[in-house]
mmCIF file of C-alpha atoms and ligand atoms in Angstrom:
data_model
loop_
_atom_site.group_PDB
_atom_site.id
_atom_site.type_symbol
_atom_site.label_atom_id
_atom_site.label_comp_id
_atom_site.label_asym_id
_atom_site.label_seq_id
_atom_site.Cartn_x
_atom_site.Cartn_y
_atom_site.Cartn_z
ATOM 1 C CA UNK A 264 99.520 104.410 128.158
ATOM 2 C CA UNK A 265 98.813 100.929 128.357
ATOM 3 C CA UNK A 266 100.250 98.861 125.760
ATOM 4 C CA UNK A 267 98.899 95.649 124.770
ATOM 5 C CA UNK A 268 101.192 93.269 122.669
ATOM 6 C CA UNK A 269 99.778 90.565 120.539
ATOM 7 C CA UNK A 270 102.479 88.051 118.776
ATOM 8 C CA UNK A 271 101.381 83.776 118.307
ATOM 9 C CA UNK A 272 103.868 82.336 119.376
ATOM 10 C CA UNK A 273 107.101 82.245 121.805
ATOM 11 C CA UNK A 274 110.219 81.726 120.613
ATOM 12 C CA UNK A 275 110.091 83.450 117.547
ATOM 13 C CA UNK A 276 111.384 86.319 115.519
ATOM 14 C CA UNK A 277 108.116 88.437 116.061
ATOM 15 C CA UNK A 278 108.061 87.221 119.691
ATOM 16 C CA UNK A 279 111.686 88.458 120.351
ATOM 17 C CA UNK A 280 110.607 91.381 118.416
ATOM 18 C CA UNK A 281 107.795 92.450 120.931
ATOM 19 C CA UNK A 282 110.145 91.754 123.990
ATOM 20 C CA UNK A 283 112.525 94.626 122.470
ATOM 21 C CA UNK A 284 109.265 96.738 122.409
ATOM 22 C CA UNK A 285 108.209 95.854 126.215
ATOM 23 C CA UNK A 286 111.663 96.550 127.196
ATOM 24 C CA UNK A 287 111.594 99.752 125.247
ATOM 25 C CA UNK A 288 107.974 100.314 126.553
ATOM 26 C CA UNK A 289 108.718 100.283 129.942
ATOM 27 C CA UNK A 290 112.167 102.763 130.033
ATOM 28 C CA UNK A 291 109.321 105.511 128.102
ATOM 29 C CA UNK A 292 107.164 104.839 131.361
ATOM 30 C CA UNK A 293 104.248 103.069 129.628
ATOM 31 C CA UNK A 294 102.825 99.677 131.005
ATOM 32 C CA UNK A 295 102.854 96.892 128.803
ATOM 33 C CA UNK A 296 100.507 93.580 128.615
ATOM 34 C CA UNK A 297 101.040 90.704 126.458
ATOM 35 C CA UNK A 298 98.000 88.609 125.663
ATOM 36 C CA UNK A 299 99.136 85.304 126.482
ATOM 37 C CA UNK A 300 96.157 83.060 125.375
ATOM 38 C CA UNK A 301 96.348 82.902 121.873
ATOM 39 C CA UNK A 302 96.258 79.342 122.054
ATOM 40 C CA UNK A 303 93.273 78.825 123.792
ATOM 41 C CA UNK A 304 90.776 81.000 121.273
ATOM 42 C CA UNK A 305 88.649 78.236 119.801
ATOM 43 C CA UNK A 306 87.873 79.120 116.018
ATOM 44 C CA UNK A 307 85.036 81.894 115.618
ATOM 45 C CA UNK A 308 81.874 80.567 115.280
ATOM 46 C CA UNK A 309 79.048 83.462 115.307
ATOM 47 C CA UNK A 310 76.852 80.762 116.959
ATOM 48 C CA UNK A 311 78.746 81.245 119.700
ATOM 49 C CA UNK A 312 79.645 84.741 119.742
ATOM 50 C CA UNK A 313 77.297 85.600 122.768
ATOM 51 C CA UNK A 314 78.832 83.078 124.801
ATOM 52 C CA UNK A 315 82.457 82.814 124.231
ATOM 53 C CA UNK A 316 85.047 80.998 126.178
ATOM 54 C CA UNK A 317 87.071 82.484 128.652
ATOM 55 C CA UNK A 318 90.177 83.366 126.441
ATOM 56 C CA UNK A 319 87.883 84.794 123.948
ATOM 57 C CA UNK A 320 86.552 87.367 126.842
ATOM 58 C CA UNK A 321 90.098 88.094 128.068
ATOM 59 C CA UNK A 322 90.705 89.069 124.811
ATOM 60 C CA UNK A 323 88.011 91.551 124.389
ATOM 61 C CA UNK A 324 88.659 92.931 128.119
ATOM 62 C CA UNK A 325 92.464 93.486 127.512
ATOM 63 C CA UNK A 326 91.723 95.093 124.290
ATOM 64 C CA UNK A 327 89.111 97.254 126.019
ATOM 65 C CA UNK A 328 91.065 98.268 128.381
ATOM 66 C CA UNK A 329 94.346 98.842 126.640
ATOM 67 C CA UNK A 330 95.215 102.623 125.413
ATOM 68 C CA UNK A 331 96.554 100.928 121.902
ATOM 69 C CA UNK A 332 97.532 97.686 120.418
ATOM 70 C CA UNK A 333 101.025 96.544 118.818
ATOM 71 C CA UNK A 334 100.536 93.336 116.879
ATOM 72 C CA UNK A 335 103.946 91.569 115.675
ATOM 73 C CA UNK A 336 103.068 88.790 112.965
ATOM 74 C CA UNK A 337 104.629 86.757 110.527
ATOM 75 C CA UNK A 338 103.311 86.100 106.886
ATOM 76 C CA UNK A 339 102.019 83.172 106.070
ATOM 77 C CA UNK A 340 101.450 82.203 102.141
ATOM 78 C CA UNK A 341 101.371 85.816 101.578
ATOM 79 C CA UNK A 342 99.307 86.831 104.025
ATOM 80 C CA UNK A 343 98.290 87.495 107.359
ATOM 81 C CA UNK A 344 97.947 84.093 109.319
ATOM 82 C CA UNK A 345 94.459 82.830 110.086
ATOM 83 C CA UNK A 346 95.416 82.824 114.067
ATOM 84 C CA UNK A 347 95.718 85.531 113.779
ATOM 85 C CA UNK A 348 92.729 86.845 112.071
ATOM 86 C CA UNK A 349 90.761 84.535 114.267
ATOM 87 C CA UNK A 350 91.557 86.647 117.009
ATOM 88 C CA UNK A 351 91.109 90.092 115.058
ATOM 89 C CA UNK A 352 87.155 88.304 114.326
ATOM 90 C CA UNK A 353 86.874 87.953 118.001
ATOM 91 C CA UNK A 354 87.609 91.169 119.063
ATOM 92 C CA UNK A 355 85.888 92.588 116.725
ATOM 93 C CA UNK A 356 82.183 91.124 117.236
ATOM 94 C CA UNK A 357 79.451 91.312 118.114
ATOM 95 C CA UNK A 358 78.034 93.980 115.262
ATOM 96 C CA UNK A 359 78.445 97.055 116.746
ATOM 97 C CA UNK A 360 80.860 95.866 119.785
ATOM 98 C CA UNK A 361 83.989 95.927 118.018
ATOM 99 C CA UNK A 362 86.502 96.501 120.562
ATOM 100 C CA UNK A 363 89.086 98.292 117.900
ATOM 101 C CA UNK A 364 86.602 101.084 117.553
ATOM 102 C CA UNK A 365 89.389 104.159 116.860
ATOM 103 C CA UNK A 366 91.862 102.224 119.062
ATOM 104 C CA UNK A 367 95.580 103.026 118.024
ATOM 105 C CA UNK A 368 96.478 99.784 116.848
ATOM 106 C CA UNK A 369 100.106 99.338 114.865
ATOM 107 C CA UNK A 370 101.500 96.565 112.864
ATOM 108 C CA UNK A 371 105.264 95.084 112.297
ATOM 109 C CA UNK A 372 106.337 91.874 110.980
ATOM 110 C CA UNK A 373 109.233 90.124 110.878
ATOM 111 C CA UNK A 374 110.336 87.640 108.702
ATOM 112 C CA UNK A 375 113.907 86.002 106.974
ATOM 113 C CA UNK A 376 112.238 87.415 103.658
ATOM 114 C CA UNK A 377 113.871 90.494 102.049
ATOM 115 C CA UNK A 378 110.346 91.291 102.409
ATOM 116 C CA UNK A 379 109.919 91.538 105.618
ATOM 117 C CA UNK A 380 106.667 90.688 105.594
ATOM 118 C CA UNK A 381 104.887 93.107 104.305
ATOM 119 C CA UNK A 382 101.921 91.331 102.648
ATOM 120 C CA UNK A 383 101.166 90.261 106.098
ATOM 121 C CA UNK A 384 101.377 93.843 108.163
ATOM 122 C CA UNK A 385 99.307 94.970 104.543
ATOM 123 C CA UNK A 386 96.200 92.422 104.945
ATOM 124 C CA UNK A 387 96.506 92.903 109.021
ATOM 125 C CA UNK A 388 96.516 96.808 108.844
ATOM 126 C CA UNK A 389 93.316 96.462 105.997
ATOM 127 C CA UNK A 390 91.480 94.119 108.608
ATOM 128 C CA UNK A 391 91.996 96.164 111.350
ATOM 129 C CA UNK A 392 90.823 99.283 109.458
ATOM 130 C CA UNK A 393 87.718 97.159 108.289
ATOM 131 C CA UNK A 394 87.033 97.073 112.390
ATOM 132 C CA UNK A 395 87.258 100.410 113.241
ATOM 133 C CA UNK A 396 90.568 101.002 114.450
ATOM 134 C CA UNK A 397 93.013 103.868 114.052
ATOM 135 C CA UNK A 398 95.596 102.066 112.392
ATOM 136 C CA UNK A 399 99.017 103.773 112.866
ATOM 137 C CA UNK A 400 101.336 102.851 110.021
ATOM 138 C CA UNK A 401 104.501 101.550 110.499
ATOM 139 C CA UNK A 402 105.517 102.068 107.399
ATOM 140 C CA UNK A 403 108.043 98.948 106.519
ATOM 141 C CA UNK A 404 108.378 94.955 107.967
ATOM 142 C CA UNK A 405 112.012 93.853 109.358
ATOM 143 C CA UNK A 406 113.387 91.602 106.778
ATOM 144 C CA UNK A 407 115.855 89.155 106.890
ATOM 145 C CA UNK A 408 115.012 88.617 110.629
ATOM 146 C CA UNK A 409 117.756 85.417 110.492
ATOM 147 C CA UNK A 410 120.648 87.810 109.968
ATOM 148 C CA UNK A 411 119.648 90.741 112.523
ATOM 149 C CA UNK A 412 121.718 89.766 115.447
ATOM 150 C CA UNK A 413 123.267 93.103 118.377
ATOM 151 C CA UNK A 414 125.768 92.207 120.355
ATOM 152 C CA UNK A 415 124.241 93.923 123.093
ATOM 153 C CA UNK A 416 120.647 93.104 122.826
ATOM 154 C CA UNK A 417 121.136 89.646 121.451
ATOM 155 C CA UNK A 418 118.625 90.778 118.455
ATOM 156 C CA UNK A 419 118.062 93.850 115.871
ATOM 157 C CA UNK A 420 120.853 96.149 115.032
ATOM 158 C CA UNK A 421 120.553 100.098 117.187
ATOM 159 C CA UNK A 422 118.494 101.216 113.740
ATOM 160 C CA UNK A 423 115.499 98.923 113.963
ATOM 161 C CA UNK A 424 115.475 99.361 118.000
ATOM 162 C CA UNK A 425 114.941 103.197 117.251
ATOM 163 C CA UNK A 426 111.932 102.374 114.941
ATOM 164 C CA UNK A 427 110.203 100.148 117.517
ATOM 165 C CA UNK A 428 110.482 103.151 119.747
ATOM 166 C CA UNK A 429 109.384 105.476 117.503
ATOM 167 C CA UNK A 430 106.364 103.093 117.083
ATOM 168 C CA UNK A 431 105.592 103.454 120.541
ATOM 169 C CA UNK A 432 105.663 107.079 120.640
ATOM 170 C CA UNK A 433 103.615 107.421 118.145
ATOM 171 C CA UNK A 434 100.888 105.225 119.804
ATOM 172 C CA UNK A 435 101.621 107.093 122.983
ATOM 173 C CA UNK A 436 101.401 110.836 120.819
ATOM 174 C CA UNK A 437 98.079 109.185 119.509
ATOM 175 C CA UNK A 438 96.481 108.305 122.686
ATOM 176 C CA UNK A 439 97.393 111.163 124.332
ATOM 177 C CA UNK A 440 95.551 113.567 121.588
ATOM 178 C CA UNK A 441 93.004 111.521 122.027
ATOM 179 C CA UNK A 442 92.863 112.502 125.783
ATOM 180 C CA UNK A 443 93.357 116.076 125.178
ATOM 181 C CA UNK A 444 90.597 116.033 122.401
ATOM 182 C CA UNK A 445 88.469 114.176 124.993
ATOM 183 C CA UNK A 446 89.197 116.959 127.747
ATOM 184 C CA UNK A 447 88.602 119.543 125.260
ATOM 185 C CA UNK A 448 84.858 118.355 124.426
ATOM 186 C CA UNK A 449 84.038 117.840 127.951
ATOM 187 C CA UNK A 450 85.230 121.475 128.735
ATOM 188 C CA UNK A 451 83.054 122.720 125.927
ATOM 189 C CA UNK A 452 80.379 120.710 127.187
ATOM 190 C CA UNK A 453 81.064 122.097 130.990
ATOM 191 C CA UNK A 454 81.428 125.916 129.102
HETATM 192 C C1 FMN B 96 102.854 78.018 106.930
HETATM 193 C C2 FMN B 96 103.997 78.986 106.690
HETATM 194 C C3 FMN B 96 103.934 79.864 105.622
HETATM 195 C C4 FMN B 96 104.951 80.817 105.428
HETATM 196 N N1 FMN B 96 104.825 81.737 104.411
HETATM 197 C C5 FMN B 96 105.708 82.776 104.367
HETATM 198 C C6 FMN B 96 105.492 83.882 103.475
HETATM 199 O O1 FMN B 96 104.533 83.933 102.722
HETATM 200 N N2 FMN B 96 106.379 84.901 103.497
HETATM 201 C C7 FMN B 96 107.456 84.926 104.359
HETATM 202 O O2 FMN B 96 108.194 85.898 104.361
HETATM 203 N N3 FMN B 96 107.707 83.885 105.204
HETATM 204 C C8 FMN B 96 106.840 82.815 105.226
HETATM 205 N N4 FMN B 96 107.047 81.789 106.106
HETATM 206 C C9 FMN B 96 108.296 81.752 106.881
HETATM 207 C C10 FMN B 96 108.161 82.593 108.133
HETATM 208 O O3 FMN B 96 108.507 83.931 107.829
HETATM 209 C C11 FMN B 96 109.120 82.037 109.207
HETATM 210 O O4 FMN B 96 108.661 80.752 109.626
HETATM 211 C C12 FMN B 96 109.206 82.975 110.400
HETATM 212 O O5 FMN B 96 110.105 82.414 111.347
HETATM 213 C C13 FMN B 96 107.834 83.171 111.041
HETATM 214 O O6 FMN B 96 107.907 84.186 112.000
HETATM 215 P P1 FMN B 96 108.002 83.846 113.561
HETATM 216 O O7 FMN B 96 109.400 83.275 113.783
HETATM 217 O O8 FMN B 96 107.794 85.146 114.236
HETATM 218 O O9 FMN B 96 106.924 82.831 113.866
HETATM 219 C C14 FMN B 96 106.070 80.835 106.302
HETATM 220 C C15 FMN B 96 106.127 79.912 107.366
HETATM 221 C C16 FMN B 96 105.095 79.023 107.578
HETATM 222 C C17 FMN B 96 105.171 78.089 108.797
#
């Protein structure tokens, strides 16, 4: 599987999240990409959505090339953050070239919050589904993100680290039945 990660900035809590996942990633024997550009997507503008910039068609390409998407996000005002969305626009246009069609896409957040963030994984997860992907549900944010130190790992406690990797075997478990389902139809096809 090829894994591409999506967080908005370095240096943060969902940043240092996603490096736990790459790490994590790469010992299951999947290849990872972070899309590193988030900064350079200019604000959608459907003028301009048959000639975007650069960033905005590295974007599409890693997405279209990736095997699933894991998105790590804060909340903002109770929400996803309009980066973020920005991007999720992007990717998703032009009508009928959405690059999230039935893509395995999942969604944590962390955040100091006792909340972890929900309200933003919520509104990202009902986007995404808007666009066509196969949103696999993570089921729960990682609050308090201040107080999760591991004396190991620097960050999260052995608990969260085994729900990151269960994340990415269920994105793997999901992309592979999508394989087998594809290698089934062509076989009936072949029959
Ligand atoms: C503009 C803004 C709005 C925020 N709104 C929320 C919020 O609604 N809920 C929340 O849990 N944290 C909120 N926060 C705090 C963030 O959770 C905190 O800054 C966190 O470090 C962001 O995650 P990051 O470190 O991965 O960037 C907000 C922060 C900013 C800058």
């Amino acid at each position: 599987m090829e894994l591409l990660t999506i967080c908005l900035r370095d240096g943060s809590f969902n940043s240092r999240v996603l490096t736990i996942v790459e790490e994590l990633a790469r010992k299951l024997r999947q290849r990872t990409h972070r899309f590193d550009k988030v900064d350079q997507v200019p604000l959608f503008n459907e003028d301009r959505e048959l000639t975007p910039s650069s960033a905005v068609t590295s974007l599409r390409t890693r997405v279209k090339h990736s095997d699933a998407v894991l998105i790590a996000t804060p909340e903002y005002r109770g929400s996803m953050p309009g980066v973020l969305k920005n991007l999720l626009d992007w990717a998703a246009r032009p009508v009928g070239e959405s690059m999230f069609i039935s893509l395995p896409v999942a969604v944590i957040s962390a955040s100091p919050s006792e909340h972890g963030g929900a309200r933003a994984r919520q509104s990202t997860e009902f986007a995404l589904e808007r666009k066509g992907a196969a949103v696999v549900s993570t089921g729960r944010g990682l609050p308090h993100a201040h107080r999760r130190e591991n004396k190991d790992t620097g960050f999260l406690e052995d608990s969260a680290v085994g729900q990151l990797r269960s994340i990415i075997t269920r994105l793997s478990a999901n992309h592979e039945s999508d394989v087998s389902a594809q290698v089934a139809e062509l076989t009936d096809e072949a029959a």
